[in-house]
CSV table of C-alpha atoms and ligand atoms in Angstrom, one decimal:
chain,number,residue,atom,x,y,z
A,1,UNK,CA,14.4,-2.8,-6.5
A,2,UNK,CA,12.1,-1.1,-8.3
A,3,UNK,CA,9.0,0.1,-7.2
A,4,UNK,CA,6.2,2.0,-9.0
A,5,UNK,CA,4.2,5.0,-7.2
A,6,UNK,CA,0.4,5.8,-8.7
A,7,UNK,CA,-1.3,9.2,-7.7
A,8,UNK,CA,-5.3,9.0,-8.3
A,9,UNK,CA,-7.7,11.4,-9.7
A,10,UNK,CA,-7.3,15.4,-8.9
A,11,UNK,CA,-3.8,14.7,-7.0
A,12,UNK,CA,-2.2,16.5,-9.8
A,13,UNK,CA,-3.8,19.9,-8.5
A,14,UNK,CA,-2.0,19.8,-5.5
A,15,UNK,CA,-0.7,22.9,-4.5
A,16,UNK,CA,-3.7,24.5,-5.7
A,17,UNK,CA,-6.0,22.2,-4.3
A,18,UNK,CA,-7.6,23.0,-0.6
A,19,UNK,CA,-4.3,23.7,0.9
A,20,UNK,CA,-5.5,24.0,4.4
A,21,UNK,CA,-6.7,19.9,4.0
A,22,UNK,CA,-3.3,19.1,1.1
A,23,UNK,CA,-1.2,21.2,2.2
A,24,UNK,CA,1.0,23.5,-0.8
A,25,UNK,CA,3.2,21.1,-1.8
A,26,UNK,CA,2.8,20.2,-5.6
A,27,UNK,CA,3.2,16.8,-6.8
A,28,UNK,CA,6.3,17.5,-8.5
A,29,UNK,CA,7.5,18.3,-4.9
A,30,UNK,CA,6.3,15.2,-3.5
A,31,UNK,CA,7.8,13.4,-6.9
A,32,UNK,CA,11.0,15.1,-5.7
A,33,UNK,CA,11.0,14.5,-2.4
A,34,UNK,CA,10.4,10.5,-2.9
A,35,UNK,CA,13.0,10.3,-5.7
A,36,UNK,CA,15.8,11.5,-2.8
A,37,UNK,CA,14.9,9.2,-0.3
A,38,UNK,CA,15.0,6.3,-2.9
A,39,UNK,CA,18.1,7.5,-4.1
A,40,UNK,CA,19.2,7.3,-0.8
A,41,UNK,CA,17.7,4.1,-0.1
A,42,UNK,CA,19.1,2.8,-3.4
A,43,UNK,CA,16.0,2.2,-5.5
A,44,UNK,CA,14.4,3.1,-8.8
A,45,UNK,CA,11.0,4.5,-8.6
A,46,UNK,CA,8.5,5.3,-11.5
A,47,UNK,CA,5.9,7.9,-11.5
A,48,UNK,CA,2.3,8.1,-12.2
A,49,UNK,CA,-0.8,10.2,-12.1
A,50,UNK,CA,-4.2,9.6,-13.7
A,51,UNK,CA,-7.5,11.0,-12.9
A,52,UNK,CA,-9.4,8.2,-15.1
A,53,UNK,CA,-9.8,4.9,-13.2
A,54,UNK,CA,-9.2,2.6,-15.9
A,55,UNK,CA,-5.6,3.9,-16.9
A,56,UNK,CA,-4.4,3.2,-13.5
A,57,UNK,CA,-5.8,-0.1,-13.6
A,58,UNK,CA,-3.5,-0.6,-16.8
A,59,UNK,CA,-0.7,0.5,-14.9
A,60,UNK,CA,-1.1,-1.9,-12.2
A,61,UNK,CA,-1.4,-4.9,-14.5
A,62,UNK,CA,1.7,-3.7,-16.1
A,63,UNK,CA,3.7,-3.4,-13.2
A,64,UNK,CA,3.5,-7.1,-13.1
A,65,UNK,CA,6.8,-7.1,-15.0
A,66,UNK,CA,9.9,-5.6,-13.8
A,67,UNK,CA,8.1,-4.0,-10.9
A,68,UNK,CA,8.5,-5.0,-7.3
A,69,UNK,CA,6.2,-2.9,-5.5
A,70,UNK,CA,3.5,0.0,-5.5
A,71,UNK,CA,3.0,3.2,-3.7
A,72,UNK,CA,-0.9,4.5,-4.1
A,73,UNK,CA,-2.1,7.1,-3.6
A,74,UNK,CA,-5.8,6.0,-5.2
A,75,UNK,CA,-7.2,9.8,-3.5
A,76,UNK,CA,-11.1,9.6,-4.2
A,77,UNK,CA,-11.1,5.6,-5.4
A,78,UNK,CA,-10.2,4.7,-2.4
A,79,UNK,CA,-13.4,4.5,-1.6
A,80,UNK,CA,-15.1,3.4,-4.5
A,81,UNK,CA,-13.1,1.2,-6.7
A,82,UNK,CA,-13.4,-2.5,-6.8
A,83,UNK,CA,-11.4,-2.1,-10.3
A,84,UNK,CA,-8.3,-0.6,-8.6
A,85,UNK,CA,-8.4,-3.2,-5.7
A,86,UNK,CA,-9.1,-6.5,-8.2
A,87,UNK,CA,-6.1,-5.3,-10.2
A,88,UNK,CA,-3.6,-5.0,-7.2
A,89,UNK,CA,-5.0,-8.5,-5.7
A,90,UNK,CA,-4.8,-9.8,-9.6
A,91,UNK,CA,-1.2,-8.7,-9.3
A,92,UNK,CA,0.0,-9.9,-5.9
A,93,UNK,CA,2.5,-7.0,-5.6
A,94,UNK,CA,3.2,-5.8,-2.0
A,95,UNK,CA,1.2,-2.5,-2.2
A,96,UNK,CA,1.7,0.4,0.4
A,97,UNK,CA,-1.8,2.8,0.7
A,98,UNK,CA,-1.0,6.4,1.5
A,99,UNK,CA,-3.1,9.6,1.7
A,100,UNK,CA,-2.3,13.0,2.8
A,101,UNK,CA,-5.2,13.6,5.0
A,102,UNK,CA,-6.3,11.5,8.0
A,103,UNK,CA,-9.2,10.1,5.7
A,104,UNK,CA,-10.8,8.6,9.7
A,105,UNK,CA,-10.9,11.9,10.6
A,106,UNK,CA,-12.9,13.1,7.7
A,107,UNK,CA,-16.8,12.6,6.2
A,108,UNK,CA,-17.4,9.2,6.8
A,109,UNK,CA,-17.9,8.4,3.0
A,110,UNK,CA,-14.2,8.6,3.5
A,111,UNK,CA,-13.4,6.3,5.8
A,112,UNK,CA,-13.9,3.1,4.4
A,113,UNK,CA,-11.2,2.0,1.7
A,114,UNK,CA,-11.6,-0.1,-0.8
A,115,UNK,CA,-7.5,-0.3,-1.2
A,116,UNK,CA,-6.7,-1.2,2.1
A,117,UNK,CA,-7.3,-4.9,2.6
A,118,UNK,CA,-5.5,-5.9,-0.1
A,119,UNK,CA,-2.4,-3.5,1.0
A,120,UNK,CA,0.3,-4.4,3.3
A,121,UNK,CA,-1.1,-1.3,5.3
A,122,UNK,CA,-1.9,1.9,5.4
A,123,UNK,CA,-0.6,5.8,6.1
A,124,UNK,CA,-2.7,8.7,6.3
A,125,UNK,CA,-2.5,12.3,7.8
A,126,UNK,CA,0.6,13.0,7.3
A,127,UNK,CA,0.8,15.4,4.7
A,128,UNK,CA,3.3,14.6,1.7
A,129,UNK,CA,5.1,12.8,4.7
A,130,UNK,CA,2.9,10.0,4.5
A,131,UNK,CA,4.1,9.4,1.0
A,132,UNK,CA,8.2,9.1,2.2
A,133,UNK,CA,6.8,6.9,5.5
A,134,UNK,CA,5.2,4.6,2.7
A,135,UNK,CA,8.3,4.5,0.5
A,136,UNK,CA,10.1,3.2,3.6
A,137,UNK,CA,8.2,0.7,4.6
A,138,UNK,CA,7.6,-0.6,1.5
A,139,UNK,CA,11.4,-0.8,0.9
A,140,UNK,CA,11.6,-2.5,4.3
A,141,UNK,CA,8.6,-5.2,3.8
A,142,UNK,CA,10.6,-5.7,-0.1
A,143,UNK,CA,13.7,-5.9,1.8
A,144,UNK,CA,12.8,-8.3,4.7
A,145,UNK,CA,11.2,-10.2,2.8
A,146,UNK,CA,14.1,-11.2,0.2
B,201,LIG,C1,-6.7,11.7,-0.4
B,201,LIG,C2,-8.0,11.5,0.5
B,201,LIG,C3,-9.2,11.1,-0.4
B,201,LIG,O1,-10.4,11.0,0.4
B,201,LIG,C4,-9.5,12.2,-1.4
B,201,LIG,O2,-10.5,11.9,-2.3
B,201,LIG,C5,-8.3,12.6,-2.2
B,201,LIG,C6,-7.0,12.7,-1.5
B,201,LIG,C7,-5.6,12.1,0.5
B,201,LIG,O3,-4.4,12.0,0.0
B,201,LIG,O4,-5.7,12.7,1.6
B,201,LIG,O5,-8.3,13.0,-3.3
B,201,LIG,O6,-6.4,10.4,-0.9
């Protein structure tokens, strides 16, 4: 199985970036942390991070070969991008929504996504564990639905 993960705009200054709503963790942590649980698991994941909308569209449509699934992150297009959501409906991929912070507990420009209805579901608040609680259960819903 192989499975792509897509980090939006500014998630490569994690770490650095408000720690006390990120946490300290850098996105090569996070990186590292899902590539052990899919080795354990016994899947291949690919990486990506791009703060410009149109490049992660691009990488949707081309996970249209080879690819199975997608973990996305889409961090502030969530809740602006038709573009990012067309693409993953264009697609038909099963597509896992995580974010870091409980984006329903936050400004309420944050809590409407754009991502969600054409995901399987969402996982939020957890810090970089919502990223490993979406890698499983998009390897389950892959799985189950073989
Ligand atoms: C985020 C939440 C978004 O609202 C925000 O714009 C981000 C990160 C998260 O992971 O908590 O950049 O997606």
């Amino acid at each position: 199985m192989n499975l792509l993960v897509l980090h939006g705009p500014n998630l490569n200054m994690l770490g650095k970036r408000e720690p006390q709503v990120y946490g300290t963790r850098t996105l090569d942590d996070i990186n590292g942390s899902l590539q052990k649980l899919a080795d354990e698991l016994g899947c291949d994941l690919s990486f990506y991070q791009s703060n410009i909308e149109g490049e992660l569209v691009t990488a949707i449509q081309g996970a249209v070969s080879g690819c199975d699934g997608i973990l996305i992150n889409p961090a502030a297009y969530t809740h602006t991008s038709i573009a990012i959501r067309d693409a993953l409906s264009a697609v038909g991929l099963p597509c896992v929504e995580v974010h870091l912070s409980n984006i329903h507990r936050r400004e309420p420009f944050r809590h409407t996504s754009m991502i969600a209805p054409v995901a399987i579901g969402q996982i939020c608040g957890f810090g970089s564990d919502s990223y490993l609680l979406g890698l499983r259960a998009l390897f389950n819903h892959i799985k189950n639905s073989d």
